[in-house]
Amino acid sequence: VGPCPPCAESPRARVRALANLAMSGFADRLKEYHRSVRPKKGDEMPAKHVAYFLGGLYAVIHLLQYIDLWTLLIFATVGYVLYRHIQSTMQMMSSGGGEEAGADKPRNAREGAKPPKAKSGSSGNKSG
Protein backbone atom coordinates (compact mmCIF):
# COMPACT_ATOMS: atom_id res chain seq x y z
CA VAL A 1 0.00 0.00 0.00
CA GLY A 2 1.32 3.45 -0.96
CA PRO A 3 1.55 6.56 1.20
CA CYS A 4 -1.68 8.09 2.44
CA PRO A 5 -2.98 11.12 0.60
CA PRO A 6 -2.41 14.34 2.56
CA CYS A 7 -6.12 14.94 3.02
CA ALA A 8 -6.57 11.60 4.86
CA GLU A 9 -4.10 12.48 7.61
CA SER A 10 -5.45 15.38 9.64
CA PRO A 11 -7.16 18.75 9.24
CA ARG A 12 -3.82 20.56 9.57
CA ALA A 13 -2.34 18.43 6.82
CA ARG A 14 -5.30 19.28 4.59
CA VAL A 15 -4.81 22.98 5.24
CA ARG A 16 -1.08 22.68 4.48
CA ALA A 17 -1.82 20.77 1.26
CA LEU A 18 -4.34 23.37 0.13
CA ALA A 19 -1.93 26.19 1.00
CA ASN A 20 0.82 24.49 -1.00
CA LEU A 21 -1.51 24.17 -3.98
CA ALA A 22 -2.53 27.83 -3.70
CA MET A 23 1.07 28.96 -3.34
CA SER A 24 2.19 26.86 -6.29
CA GLY A 25 -0.55 28.47 -8.40
CA PHE A 26 0.53 31.89 -7.22
CA ALA A 27 4.18 31.05 -7.90
CA ASP A 28 3.29 29.89 -11.42
CA ARG A 29 1.37 33.08 -12.10
CA LEU A 30 4.25 35.15 -10.73
CA LYS A 31 6.76 33.32 -12.92
CA GLU A 32 4.56 33.86 -15.98
CA TYR A 33 4.25 37.56 -15.14
CA HIS A 34 8.02 37.89 -14.86
CA ARG A 35 8.43 36.15 -18.21
CA SER A 36 5.99 38.51 -19.88
CA VAL A 37 7.57 41.63 -18.38
CA ARG A 38 11.17 40.62 -19.01
CA PRO A 39 12.73 42.56 -21.89
CA LYS A 40 13.11 40.58 -25.07
CA LYS A 41 16.56 39.59 -26.30
CA GLY A 42 18.08 42.36 -28.35
CA ASP A 43 15.92 45.02 -26.71
CA GLU A 44 18.02 47.83 -25.34
CA MET A 45 17.14 51.01 -23.60
CA PRO A 46 16.84 53.90 -26.05
CA ALA A 47 19.73 56.34 -25.94
CA LYS A 48 17.29 59.11 -25.05
CA HIS A 49 16.28 57.34 -21.81
CA VAL A 50 19.92 56.76 -20.89
CA ALA A 51 20.71 60.41 -21.55
CA TYR A 52 17.80 61.60 -19.39
CA PHE A 53 18.86 59.27 -16.56
CA LEU A 54 22.48 60.41 -16.65
CA GLY A 55 21.43 64.07 -16.87
CA GLY A 56 19.12 63.68 -13.90
CA LEU A 57 21.81 61.88 -11.92
CA TYR A 58 24.27 64.67 -12.68
CA ALA A 59 21.72 67.29 -11.63
CA VAL A 60 21.03 65.53 -8.32
CA ILE A 61 24.73 65.16 -7.51
CA HIS A 62 25.32 68.79 -8.45
CA LEU A 63 22.44 70.00 -6.25
CA LEU A 64 23.64 67.91 -3.31
CA GLN A 65 26.71 70.15 -3.17
CA TYR A 66 24.53 73.08 -2.13
CA ILE A 67 21.58 71.57 -0.21
CA ASP A 68 21.14 68.47 1.91
CA LEU A 69 19.29 65.34 0.82
CA TRP A 70 16.10 65.95 2.83
CA THR A 71 15.65 69.45 1.43
CA LEU A 72 16.18 68.12 -2.08
CA LEU A 73 13.58 65.39 -1.50
CA ILE A 74 11.08 67.94 -0.16
CA PHE A 75 11.66 70.23 -3.15
CA ALA A 76 11.30 67.30 -5.54
CA THR A 77 8.02 66.25 -3.91
CA VAL A 78 6.61 69.78 -3.97
CA GLY A 79 7.74 70.21 -7.57
CA TYR A 80 6.07 66.96 -8.59
CA VAL A 81 2.81 67.90 -6.87
CA LEU A 82 2.82 71.32 -8.57
CA TYR A 83 3.65 69.72 -11.92
CA ARG A 84 0.73 67.27 -11.63
CA HIS A 85 -1.61 70.06 -10.53
CA ILE A 86 -0.67 72.27 -13.49
CA GLN A 87 -0.87 69.31 -15.86
CA SER A 88 -4.37 68.34 -14.68
CA THR A 89 -5.51 71.98 -14.80
CA MET A 90 -4.30 72.36 -18.38
CA GLN A 91 -5.95 69.08 -19.35
CA MET A 92 -9.20 70.14 -17.71
CA MET A 93 -9.11 73.51 -19.46
CA SER A 94 -8.51 71.93 -22.86
CA SER A 95 -11.20 69.26 -22.54
CA GLY A 96 -13.63 70.74 -20.00
CA GLY A 97 -13.46 74.31 -21.30
CA GLY A 98 -14.85 73.29 -24.69
CA GLU A 99 -17.75 71.44 -23.09
CA GLU A 100 -18.69 74.38 -20.88
CA ALA A 101 -18.58 76.82 -23.79
CA GLY A 102 -20.56 74.36 -25.90
CA ALA A 103 -23.18 74.07 -23.17
CA ASP A 104 -23.50 77.84 -22.83
CA LYS A 105 -23.88 78.55 -26.56
CA PRO A 106 -27.18 76.73 -27.16
CA ARG A 107 -28.75 78.32 -24.10
CA ASN A 108 -27.65 81.81 -25.22
CA ALA A 109 -28.75 81.09 -28.78
CA ARG A 110 -32.18 80.06 -27.58
CA GLU A 111 -32.52 83.18 -25.47
CA GLY A 112 -31.42 85.39 -28.37
CA ALA A 113 -33.70 83.72 -30.91
CA LYS A 114 -36.83 83.62 -28.78
CA PRO A 115 -37.19 86.46 -26.31
CA PRO A 116 -39.46 85.65 -23.39
CA LYS A 117 -43.09 86.58 -24.02
CA ALA A 118 -44.53 89.36 -21.89
CA LYS A 119 -47.84 88.75 -20.18
CA SER A 120 -50.73 90.47 -21.93
CA GLY A 121 -52.08 91.99 -18.73
CA SER A 122 -48.79 93.51 -17.67
CA SER A 123 -47.86 95.21 -20.96
CA GLY A 124 -47.25 98.96 -20.81
CA ASN A 125 -49.26 99.76 -23.98
CA LYS A 126 -52.98 100.07 -23.23
CA SER A 127 -55.23 100.70 -26.14
CA GLY A 128 -58.13 102.54 -25.27
C-alpha positions as a printed Julia matrix, in Angstrom:
128×3 Matrix{Float64}:
   0.0     0.0     0.0
   1.32    3.45   -0.96
   1.55    6.56    1.2
  -1.68    8.09    2.44
  -2.98   11.12    0.6
  -2.41   14.34    2.56
  -6.12   14.94    3.02
  -6.57   11.6     4.86
  -4.1    12.48    7.61
  -5.45   15.38    9.64
  -7.16   18.75    9.24
  -3.82   20.56    9.57
  -2.34   18.43    6.82
  -5.3    19.28    4.59
  -4.81   22.98    5.24
  -1.08   22.68    4.48
  -1.82   20.77    1.26
  -4.34   23.37    0.13
  -1.93   26.19    1.0
   0.82   24.49   -1.0
  -1.51   24.17   -3.98
  -2.53   27.83   -3.7
   1.07   28.96   -3.34
   2.19   26.86   -6.29
  -0.55   28.47   -8.4
   0.53   31.89   -7.22
   4.18   31.05   -7.9
   3.29   29.89  -11.42
   1.37   33.08  -12.1
   4.25   35.15  -10.73
   6.76   33.32  -12.92
   4.56   33.86  -15.98
   4.25   37.56  -15.14
   8.02   37.89  -14.86
   8.43   36.15  -18.21
   5.99   38.51  -19.88
   7.57   41.63  -18.38
  11.17   40.62  -19.01
  12.73   42.56  -21.89
  13.11   40.58  -25.07
  16.56   39.59  -26.3
  18.08   42.36  -28.35
  15.92   45.02  -26.71
  18.02   47.83  -25.34
  17.14   51.01  -23.6
  16.84   53.9   -26.05
  19.73   56.34  -25.94
  17.29   59.11  -25.05
  16.28   57.34  -21.81
  19.92   56.76  -20.89
  20.71   60.41  -21.55
  17.8    61.6   -19.39
  18.86   59.27  -16.56
  22.48   60.41  -16.65
  21.43   64.07  -16.87
  19.12   63.68  -13.9
  21.81   61.88  -11.92
  24.27   64.67  -12.68
  21.72   67.29  -11.63
  21.03   65.53   -8.32
  24.73   65.16   -7.51
  25.32   68.79   -8.45
  22.44   70.0    -6.25
  23.64   67.91   -3.31
  26.71   70.15   -3.17
  24.53   73.08   -2.13
  21.58   71.57   -0.21
  21.14   68.47    1.91
  19.29   65.34    0.82
  16.1    65.95    2.83
  15.65   69.45    1.43
  16.18   68.12   -2.08
  13.58   65.39   -1.5
  11.08   67.94   -0.16
  11.66   70.23   -3.15
  11.3    67.3    -5.54
   8.02   66.25   -3.91
   6.61   69.78   -3.97
   7.74   70.21   -7.57
   6.07   66.96   -8.59
   2.81   67.9    -6.87
   2.82   71.32   -8.57
   3.65   69.72  -11.92
   0.73   67.27  -11.63
  -1.61   70.06  -10.53
  -0.67   72.27  -13.49
  -0.87   69.31  -15.86
  -4.37   68.34  -14.68
  -5.51   71.98  -14.8
  -4.3    72.36  -18.38
  -5.95   69.08  -19.35
  -9.2    70.14  -17.71
  -9.11   73.51  -19.46
  -8.51   71.93  -22.86
 -11.2    69.26  -22.54
 -13.63   70.74  -20.0
 -13.46   74.31  -21.3
 -14.85   73.29  -24.69
 -17.75   71.44  -23.09
 -18.69   74.38  -20.88
 -18.58   76.82  -23.79
 -20.56   74.36  -25.9
 -23.18   74.07  -23.17
 -23.5    77.84  -22.83
 -23.88   78.55  -26.56
 -27.18   76.73  -27.16
 -28.75   78.32  -24.1
 -27.65   81.81  -25.22
 -28.75   81.09  -28.78
 -32.18   80.06  -27.58
 -32.52   83.18  -25.47
 -31.42   85.39  -28.37
 -33.7    83.72  -30.91
 -36.83   83.62  -28.78
 -37.19   86.46  -26.31
 -39.46   85.65  -23.39
 -43.09   86.58  -24.02
 -44.53   89.36  -21.89
 -47.84   88.75  -20.18
 -50.73   90.47  -21.93
 -52.08   91.99  -18.73
 -48.79   93.51  -17.67
 -47.86   95.21  -20.96
 -47.25   98.96  -20.81
 -49.26   99.76  -23.98
 -52.98  100.07  -23.23
 -55.23  100.7   -26.14
 -58.13  102.54  -25.27
